[in-house]
XYZ file of C-alpha atoms in Angstrom:
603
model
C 15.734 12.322 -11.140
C 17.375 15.241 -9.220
C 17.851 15.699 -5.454
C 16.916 18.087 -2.977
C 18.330 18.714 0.222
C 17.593 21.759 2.373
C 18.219 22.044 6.467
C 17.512 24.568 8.778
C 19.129 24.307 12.695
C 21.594 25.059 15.176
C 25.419 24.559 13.937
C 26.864 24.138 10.448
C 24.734 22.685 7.718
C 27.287 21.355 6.105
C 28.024 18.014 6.960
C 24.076 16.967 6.189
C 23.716 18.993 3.064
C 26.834 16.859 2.346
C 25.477 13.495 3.417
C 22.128 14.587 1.641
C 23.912 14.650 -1.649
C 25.613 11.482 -1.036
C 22.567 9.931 -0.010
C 20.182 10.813 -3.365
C 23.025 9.935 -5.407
C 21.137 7.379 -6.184
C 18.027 8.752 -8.230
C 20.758 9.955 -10.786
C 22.914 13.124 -11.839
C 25.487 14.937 -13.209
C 26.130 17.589 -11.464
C 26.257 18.931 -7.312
C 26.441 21.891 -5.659
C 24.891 23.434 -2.275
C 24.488 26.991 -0.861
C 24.682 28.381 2.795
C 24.854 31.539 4.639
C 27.676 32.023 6.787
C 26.442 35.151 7.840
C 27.865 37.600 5.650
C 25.304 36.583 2.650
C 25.206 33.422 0.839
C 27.801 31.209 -0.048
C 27.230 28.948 -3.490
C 29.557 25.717 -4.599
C 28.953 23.881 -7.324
C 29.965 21.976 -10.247
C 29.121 19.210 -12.726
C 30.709 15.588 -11.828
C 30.069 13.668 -8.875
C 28.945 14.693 -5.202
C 32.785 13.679 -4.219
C 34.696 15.663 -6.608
C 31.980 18.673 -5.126
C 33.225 17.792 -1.687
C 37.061 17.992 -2.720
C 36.559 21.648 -4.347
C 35.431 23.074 -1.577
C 38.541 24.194 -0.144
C 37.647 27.199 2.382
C 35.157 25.693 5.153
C 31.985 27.325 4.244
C 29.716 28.192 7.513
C 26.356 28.032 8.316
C 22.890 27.352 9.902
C 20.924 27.379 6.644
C 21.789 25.941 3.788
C 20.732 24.101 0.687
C 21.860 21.404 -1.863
C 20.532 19.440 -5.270
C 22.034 16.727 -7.338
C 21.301 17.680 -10.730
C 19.663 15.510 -14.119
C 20.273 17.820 -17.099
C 16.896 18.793 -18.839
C 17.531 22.355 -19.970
C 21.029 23.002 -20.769
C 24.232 20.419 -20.526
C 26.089 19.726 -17.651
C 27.728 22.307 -16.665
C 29.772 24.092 -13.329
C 27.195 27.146 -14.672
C 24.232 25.092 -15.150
C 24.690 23.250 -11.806
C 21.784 24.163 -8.632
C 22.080 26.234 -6.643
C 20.746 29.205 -9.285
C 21.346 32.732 -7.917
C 19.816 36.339 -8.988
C 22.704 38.479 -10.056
C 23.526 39.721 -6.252
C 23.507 36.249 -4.801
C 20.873 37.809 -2.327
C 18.415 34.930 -3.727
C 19.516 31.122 -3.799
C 16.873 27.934 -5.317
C 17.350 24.542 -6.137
C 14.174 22.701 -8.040
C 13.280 19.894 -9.738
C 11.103 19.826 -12.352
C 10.636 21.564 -15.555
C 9.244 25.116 -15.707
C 6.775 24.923 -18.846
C 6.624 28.552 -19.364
C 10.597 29.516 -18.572
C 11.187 31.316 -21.742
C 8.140 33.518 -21.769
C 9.543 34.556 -18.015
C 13.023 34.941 -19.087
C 12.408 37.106 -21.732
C 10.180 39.362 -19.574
C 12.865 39.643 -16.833
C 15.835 39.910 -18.994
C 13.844 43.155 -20.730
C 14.482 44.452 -17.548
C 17.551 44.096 -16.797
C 17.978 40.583 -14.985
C 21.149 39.054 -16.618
C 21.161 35.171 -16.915
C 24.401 33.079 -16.810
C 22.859 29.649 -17.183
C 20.748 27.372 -19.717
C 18.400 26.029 -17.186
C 14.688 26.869 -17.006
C 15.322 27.102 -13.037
C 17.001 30.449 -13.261
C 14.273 32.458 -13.894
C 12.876 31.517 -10.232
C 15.936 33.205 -7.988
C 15.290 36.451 -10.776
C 11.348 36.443 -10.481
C 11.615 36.064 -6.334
C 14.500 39.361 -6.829
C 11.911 41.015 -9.265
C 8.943 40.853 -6.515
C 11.672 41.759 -3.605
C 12.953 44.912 -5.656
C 9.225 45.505 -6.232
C 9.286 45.921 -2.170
C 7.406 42.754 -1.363
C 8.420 40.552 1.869
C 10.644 37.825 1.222
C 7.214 35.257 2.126
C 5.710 37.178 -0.605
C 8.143 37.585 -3.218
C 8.533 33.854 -3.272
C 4.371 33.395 -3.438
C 4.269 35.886 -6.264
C 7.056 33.658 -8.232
C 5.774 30.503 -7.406
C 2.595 31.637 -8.779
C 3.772 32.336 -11.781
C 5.409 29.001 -12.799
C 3.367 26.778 -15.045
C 4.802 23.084 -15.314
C 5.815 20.543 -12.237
C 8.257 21.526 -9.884
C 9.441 21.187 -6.219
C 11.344 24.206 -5.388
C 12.826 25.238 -2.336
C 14.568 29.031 -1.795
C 17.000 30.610 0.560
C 17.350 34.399 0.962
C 20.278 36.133 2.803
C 20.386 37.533 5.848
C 17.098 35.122 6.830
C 17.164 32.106 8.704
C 14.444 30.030 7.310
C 13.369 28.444 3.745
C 10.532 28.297 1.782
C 9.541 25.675 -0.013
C 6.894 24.702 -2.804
C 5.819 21.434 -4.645
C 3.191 20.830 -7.677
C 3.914 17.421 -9.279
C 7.502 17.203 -8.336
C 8.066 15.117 -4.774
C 9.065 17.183 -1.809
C 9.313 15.932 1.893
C 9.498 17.821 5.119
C 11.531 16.007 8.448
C 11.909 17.315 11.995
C 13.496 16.530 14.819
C 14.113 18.579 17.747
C 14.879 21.710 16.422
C 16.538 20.841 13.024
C 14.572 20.877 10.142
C 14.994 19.747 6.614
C 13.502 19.510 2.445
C 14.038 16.823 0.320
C 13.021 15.188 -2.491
C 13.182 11.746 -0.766
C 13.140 10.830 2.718
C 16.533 8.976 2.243
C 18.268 12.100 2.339
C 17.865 13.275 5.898
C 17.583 9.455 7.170
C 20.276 9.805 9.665
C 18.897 12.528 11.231
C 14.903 12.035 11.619
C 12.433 9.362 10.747
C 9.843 11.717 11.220
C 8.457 13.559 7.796
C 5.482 15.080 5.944
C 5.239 14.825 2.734
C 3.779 17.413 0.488
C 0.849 17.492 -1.538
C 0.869 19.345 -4.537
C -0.455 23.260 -3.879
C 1.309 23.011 -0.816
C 4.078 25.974 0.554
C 6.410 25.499 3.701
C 7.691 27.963 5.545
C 10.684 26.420 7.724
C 12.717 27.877 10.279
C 14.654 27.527 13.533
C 10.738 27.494 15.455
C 9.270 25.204 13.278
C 7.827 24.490 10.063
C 4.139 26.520 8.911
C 2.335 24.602 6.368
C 0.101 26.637 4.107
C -1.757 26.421 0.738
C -0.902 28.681 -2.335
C -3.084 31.718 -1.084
C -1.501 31.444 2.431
C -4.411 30.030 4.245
C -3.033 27.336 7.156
C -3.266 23.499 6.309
C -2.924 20.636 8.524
C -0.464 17.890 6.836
C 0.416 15.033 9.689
C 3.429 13.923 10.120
C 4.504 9.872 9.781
C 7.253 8.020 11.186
C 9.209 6.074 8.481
C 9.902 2.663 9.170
C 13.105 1.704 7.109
C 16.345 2.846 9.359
C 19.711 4.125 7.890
C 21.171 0.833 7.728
C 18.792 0.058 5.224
C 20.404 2.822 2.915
C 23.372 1.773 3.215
C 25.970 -0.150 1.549
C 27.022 -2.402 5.004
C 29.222 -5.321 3.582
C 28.243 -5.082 -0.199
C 30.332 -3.523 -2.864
C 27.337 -2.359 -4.324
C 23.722 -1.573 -3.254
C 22.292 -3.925 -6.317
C 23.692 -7.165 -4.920
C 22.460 -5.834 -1.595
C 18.973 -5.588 -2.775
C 19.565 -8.725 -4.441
C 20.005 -10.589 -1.421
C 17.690 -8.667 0.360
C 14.729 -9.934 -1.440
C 14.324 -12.920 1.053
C 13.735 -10.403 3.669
C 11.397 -7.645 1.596
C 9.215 -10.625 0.407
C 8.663 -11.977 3.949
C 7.724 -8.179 4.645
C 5.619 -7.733 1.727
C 3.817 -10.804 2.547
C 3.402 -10.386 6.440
C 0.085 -10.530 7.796
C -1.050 -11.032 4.131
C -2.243 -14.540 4.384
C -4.330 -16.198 7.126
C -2.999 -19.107 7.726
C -6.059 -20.380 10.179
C -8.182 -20.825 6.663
C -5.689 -20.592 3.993
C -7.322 -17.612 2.143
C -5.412 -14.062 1.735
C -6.159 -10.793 4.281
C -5.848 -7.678 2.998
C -6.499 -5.910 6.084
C -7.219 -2.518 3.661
C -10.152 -4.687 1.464
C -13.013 -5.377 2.970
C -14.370 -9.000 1.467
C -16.230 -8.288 -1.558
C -14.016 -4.956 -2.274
C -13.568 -6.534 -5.927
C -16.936 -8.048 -6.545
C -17.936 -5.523 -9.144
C -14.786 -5.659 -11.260
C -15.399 -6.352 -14.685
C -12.100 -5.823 -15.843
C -8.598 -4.522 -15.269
C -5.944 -1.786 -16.487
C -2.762 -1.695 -15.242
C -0.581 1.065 -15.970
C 3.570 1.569 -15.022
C 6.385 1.958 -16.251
C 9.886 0.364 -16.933
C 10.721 -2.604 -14.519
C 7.035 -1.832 -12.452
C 5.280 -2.119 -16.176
C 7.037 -6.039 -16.457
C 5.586 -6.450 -12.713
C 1.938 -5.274 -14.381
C 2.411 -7.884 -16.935
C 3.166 -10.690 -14.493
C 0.234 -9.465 -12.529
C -1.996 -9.306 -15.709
C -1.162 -12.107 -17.044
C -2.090 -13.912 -13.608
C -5.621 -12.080 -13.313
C -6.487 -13.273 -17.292
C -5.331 -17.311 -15.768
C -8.025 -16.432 -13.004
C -10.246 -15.542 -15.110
C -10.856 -11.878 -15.134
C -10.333 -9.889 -18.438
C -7.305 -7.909 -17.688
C -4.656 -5.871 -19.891
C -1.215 -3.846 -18.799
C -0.504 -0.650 -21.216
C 2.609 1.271 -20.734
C 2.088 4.362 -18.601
C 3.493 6.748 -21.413
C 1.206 5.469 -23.897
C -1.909 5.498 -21.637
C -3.248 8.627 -22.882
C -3.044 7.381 -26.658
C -3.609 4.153 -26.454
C -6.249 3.673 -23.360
C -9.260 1.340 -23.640
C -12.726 2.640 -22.761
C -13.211 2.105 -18.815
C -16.581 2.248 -17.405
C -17.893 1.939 -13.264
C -16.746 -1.792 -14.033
C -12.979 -0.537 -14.944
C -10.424 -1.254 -11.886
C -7.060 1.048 -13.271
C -4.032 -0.475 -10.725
C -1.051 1.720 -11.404
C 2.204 0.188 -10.310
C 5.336 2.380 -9.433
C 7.719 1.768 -6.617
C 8.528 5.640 -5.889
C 4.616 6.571 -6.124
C 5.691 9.824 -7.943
C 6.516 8.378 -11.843
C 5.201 11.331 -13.796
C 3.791 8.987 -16.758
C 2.152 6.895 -14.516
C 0.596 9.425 -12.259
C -0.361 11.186 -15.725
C -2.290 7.836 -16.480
C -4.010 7.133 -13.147
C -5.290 10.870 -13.130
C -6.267 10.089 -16.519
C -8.622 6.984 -15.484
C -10.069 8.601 -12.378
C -11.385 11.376 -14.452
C -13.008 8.664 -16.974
C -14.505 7.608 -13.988
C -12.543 4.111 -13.203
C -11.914 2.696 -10.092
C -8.152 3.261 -8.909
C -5.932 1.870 -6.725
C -1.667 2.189 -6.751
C 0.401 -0.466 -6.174
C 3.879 1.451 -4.355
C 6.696 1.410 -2.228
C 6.034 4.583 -0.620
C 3.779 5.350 1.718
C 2.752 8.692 1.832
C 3.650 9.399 -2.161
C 0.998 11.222 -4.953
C 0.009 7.889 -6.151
C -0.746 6.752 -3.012
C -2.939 9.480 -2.280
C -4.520 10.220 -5.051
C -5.569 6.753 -5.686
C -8.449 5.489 -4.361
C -6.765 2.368 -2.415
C -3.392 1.660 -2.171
C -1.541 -1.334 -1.302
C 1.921 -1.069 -0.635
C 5.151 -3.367 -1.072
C 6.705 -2.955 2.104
C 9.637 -3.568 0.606
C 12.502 -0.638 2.137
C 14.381 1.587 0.426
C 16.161 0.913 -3.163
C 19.361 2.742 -3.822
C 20.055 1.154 -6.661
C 18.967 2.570 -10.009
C 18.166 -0.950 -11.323
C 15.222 -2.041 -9.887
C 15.812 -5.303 -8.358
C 14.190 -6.467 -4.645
C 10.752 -3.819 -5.647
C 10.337 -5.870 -9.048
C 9.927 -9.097 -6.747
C 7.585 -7.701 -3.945
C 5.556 -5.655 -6.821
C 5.307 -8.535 -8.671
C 4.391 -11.205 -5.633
C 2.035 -8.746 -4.432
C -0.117 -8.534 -7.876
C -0.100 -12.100 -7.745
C -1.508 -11.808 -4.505
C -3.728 -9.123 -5.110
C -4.715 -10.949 -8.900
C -6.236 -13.383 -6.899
C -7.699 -11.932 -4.129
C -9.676 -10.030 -7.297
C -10.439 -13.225 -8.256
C -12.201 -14.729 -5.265
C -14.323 -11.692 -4.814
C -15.791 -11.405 -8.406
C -15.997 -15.301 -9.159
C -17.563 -15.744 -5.767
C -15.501 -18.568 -4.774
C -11.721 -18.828 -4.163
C -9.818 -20.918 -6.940
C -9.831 -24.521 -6.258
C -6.005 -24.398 -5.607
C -5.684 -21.099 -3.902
C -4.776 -22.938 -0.281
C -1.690 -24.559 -1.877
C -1.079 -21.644 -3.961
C -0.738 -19.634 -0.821
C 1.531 -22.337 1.026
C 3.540 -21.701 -2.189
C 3.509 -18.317 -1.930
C 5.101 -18.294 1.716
C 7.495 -20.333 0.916
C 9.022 -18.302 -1.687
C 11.019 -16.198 1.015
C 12.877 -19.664 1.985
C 13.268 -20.355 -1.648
C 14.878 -17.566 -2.664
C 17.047 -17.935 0.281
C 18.332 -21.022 -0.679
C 19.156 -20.184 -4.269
C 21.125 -17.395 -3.579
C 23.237 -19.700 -1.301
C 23.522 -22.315 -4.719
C 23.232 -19.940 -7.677
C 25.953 -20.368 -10.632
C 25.376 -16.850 -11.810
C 29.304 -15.588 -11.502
C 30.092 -18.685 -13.258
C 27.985 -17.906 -16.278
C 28.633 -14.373 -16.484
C 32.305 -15.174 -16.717
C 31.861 -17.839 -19.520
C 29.673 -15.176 -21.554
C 30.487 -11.438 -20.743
C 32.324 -10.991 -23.571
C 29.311 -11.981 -26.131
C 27.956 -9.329 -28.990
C 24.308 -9.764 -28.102
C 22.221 -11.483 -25.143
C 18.237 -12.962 -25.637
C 16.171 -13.819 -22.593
C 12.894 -15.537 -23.757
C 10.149 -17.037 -22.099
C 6.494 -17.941 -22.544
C 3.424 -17.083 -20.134
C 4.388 -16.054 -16.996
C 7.823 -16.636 -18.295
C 7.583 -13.623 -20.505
C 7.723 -10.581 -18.750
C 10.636 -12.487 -16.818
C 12.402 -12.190 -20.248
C 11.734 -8.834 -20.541
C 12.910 -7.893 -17.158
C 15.970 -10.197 -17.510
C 16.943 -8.094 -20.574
C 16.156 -4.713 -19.425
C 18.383 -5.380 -16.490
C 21.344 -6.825 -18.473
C 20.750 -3.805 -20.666
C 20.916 -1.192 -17.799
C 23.909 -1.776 -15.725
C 26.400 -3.679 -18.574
C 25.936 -1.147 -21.254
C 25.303 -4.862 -23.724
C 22.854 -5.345 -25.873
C 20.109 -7.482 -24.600
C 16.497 -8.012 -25.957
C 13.425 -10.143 -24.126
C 10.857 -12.091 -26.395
C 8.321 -14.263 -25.881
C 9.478 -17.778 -26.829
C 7.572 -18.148 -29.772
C 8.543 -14.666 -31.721
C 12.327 -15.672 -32.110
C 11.389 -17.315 -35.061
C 9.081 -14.271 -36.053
C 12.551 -12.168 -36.971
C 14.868 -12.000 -33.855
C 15.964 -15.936 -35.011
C 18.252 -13.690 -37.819
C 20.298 -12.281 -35.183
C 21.377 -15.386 -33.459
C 25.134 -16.078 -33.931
C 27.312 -18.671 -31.293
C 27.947 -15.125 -30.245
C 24.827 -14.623 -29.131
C 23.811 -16.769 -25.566
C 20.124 -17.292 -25.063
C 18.667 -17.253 -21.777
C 15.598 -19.835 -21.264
C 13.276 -19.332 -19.037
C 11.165 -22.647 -17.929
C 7.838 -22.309 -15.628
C 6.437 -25.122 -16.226
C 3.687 -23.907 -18.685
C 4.426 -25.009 -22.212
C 8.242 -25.781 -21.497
C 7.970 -28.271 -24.660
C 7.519 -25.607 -27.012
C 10.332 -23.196 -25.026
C 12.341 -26.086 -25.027
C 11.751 -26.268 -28.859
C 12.212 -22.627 -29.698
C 15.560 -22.836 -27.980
C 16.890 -25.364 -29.648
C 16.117 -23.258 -32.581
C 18.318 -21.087 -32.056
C 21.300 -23.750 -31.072
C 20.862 -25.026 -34.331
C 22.493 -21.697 -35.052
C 25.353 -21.973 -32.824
C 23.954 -20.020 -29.894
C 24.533 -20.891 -26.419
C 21.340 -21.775 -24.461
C 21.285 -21.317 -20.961
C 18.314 -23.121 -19.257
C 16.709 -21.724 -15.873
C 15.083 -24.322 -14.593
C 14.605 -26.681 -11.596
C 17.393 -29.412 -11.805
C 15.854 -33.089 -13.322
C 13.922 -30.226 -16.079
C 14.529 -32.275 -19.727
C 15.634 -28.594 -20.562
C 18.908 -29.443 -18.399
C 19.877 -32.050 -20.249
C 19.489 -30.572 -23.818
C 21.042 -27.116 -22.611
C 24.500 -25.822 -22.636
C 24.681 -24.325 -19.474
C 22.223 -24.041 -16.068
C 20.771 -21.919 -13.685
C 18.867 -23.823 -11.191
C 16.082 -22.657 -9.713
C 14.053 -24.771 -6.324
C 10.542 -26.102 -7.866
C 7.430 -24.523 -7.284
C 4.145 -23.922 -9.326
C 4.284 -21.752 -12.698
C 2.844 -18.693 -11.364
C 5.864 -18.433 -9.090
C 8.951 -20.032 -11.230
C 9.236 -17.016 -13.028
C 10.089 -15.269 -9.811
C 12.380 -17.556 -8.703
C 14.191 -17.583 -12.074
C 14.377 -13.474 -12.233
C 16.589 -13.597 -9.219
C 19.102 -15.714 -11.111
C 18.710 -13.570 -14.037
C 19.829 -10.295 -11.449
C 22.878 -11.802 -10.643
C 24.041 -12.650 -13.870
C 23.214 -8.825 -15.075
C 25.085 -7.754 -11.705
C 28.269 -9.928 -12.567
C 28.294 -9.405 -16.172
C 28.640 -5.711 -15.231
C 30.633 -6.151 -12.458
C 32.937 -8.193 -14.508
C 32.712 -4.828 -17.124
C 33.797 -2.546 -14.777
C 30.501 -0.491 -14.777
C 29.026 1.795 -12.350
C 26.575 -0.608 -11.127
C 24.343 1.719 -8.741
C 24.486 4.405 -10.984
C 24.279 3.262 -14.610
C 24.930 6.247 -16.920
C 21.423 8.203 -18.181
C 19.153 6.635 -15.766
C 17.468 8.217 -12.687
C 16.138 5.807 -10.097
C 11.930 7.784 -10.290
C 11.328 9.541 -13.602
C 9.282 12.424 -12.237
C 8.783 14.614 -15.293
C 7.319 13.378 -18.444
């Protein structure tokens, strides 16, 4: 959702409030703006658009040491040059940028307009530069003032402030992400650690309670009441060039080809190949041997990951479900001491899944998070965490995380396996062989894959269908999802066997269907597809070539063999780059699809 970027240091803050911007473009917005003191109070541009058109209306260099910046997702209010962050109280003495939704913003802005406090904006953040004025006219310190406000805000937020004539920020964060780096005497805030990348790999991040006070000396880390905490700081391992563009048009088919690389990560160390069994370094042997049955819980692209990962533990044996994060708190079976709840989110900090895993810990369920980010709320307030290893994703539409999430629950699925059945599955050696292979695999069908082709033949279709059974399924579903997010098309995933439940009455030669073969039950996918060519729809098959499925297909995407509980993977990949040059071929913003945020952190 929106970006923070805050910096304290010697010379102009500028050029990396600037580059901050530019850098969380990514998690989604519509409109810019930062704030700095030059000295002579505090300076505020901003406007709705893109960080770019920001840069080009600044046209008197602004100066100074301290500064601030967000990226904005509307919530309260359009987007507007008035709504746009940086807020100000009336005398621009006061400057904030949050993100987050302030639960209780009208009952504050009616007390402080009574007053006298005029507002000029729609957003809920503008009653926190007032309140912070109301406790400084009051005669409090500016340390204070901002503890009194921040004290008064009910809902999630991470919030950082600026007040003239000081040379420091303060900072706050309660269920909205917020990340401190330092390096020799320049100091910054963020709401992701991508945003300061070029300038430290060293960063805290925040739990929620916490307050920062950050200046030239330093940063003081405290709790709500102003007693001193210790919070440790972590070197990040992914480098600028990661988050960055390099060769690629766009970050997508960056990712894309990246996943050869972030699956050899993910999968590092992972698997001993002296006995052919898996090592997770973080679970002991036996870690699982209680589990009676599992929950996952996610969201979006991580929720189709869940599925895979569910659908793999039920193969193995162990009773297993995947609910949608959002619905957890309607819809959640009973857990018991038995219960293992795996929440799955690439960011760590998706509100509706963080909602459902603080859910299930206070049923009393085993947890453990299954992330990207080391150091994020899920992975601390989880009970394990394993993480994906998988660098940073610029792109909105999930693609490389999907691949490592999903690889690792497969891994994971039957670690689970092994230690509750007592016994590793009779296949798990050649499973695992399969498993490291996939890196090469992938490799190699990137190098082959017909996707442009196909996406040229069929861009210009009324509807798409991606269907597949078993593991094939939440393929499908992910297939469609991103077809639907970056070309703007209609696209719909089913399993196999439901397009004759309803969907079969939207089928039309104008319709292509997307097949997705694994190797478990391909008769019956083959047969539901030619269902719907009976109708005149294209059916692309992705398959291995010498699949029947070729033969009695209009078009194919080839995919290298392997067993069924990998094919699926193999056959998302081709499924990406068709979704990337459909859009492409569209002319959309690829990396920046319009309404999404890359980590939905309010609810």
């Amino acid at each position: 959702m929106c970006g923070i970027i805050g910096r304290v240091g010697d010379g102009n803050a500028i050029e990396p409030l600037l580059t901050g911007l530019e850098n969380l473009e990514y998690r989604g917005y519509d409109s810019a703006g930062i704030a700095v003191q030059n000295g002579s109070g505090i300076n505020v541009e901003k406007r709705s658009g893109k960080v770019q058109e920001l840069k080009e209306s600044i046209r008197d260099p602004l100066q100074g040491e301290v500064g601030i910046g967000h990226t904005r997702w509307s919530t309260h209010g359009p987007p507007t040059d008035a709504n746009a962050h940086p807020h100000t109280d009336e005398s621009e003495d006061v400057a904030v940028v949050h993100n987050g939704i302030i639960e209780n913003y009208a009952e504050l802005r009616e007390r402080l307009a009574a007053t006298g406090y005029e507002f000029t904006s729609d957003t809920d953040t503008e009653v926190i530069p007032h309140l912070v004025q109301y406790y400084l006219d009051a005669g409090f310190d500016s340390e204070t003032a901002f503890r009194q406000a921040i004290d008064e805000l009910e809902g999630s937020y991470a919030v950082t402030v600026m007040v003239s004539g000081e040379h420091v920020l303060y900072g706050a964060r309660q269920g909205s992400p917020l990340v401190v780096g330092m390096e020799d005497g320049e100091y910054f805030l963020a709401s992701d650690v991508p945003a300061f990348l070029e300038y430290t790999d060293n960063v805290v991040y925040l739990e929620d309670g916490d307050v920062v006070i950050v200046d030239e000396d330093g940063v003081e880390f405290t709790d709500c009441e102003g007693n001193p905490i210790t919070r440790t700081p972590e070197t990040v391992e992914w480098d600028p060039e990661q988050a960055g563009k390099g060769e690629y048009d766009h970050f997508m088919l960056k990712e894309i080809t990246e996943q050869p690389t972030s699956l050899a990560q993910a999968l590092e160390g992972r698997i001993d190949p002296t006995n052919g069994r898996i090592a997770l370094a973080d679970f002991e042997s036996g870690t699982f041997a209680d589990v009676d049955s599992v929950q996952f819980v996610a969201c979006g692209t991580s929720y189709h990951a869940a599925l895979y990962g569910s659908l793999v533990l039920n193969q193995a044996g162990i009773r297993s479900t995947a609910l949608l994060a959002n619905e957890y708190s309607v819809s959640a079976p009973p857990v018991d001491d038995d219960t293992l709840v795996i929440a799955v989110s690439q960011s760590g900090e998706t509100a509706d899944t963080l909602a459902a895993l603080r859910q299930a810990t206070a049923a009393g369920a085993d947890t453990l998070t299954v992330t990207n980010v080391v150091g994020s709320t899920a992975a601390r307030e989880a009970d394990d965490a394993l993480f994906i290893r998988a660098g940073p994703e610029i792109g909105v539409a999930a693609t490389k995380t999907f691949s490592s999430q999903a690889v690792m629950l497969t891994l994971l699925a039957q670690r689970i396996a092994a230690d509750r059945l007592g016994d590793p599955p009779a296949d798990l050696e050649a499973h695992l062989a399969e498993l490291e292979a996939m890196p090469g695999r992938i490799e190699r069908l990137l190098d082959e894959s017909t996707a442009r082709k196909i996406a040229e033949r069929y861009s210009d279709s009324e509807s798409y269908f991606f269907i597949g059974r078993g593991l094939g399924f939440p393929v499908a579903l992910e297939g469609a999802l991103k077809f639907k997010e970056i070309t703007y098309e209609h696209a719909e995933g089913f399993a196999s066997g439901e397009l004759k439940h309803g969907p079969l009455a939207l089928v039309t030669p104008e319709t292509p269907v997307f097949a997705i073969f694994t190797g478990q039950e391909d008769e019956k996918t083959l047969k539901n597809a030619e269902e719907a060519q009976t109708r005149g729809a294209p059916v692309i098959a992705v398959c291995p070539d010498g699949h029947p499925a070729v033969d009695a297909a209009d078009e194919h995407l080839a995919i290298p063999e392997t067993v069924p509980d990998l094919a699926g993977l193999l056959a998302n990949v081709q499924l990406q780059l068709v979704s990337y040059y459909a859009a492409d071929l569209l002319g959309r913003p690829i990396d920046k699809p319009r309404n999404l945020a890359k980590s939905v952190t309010v609810e």
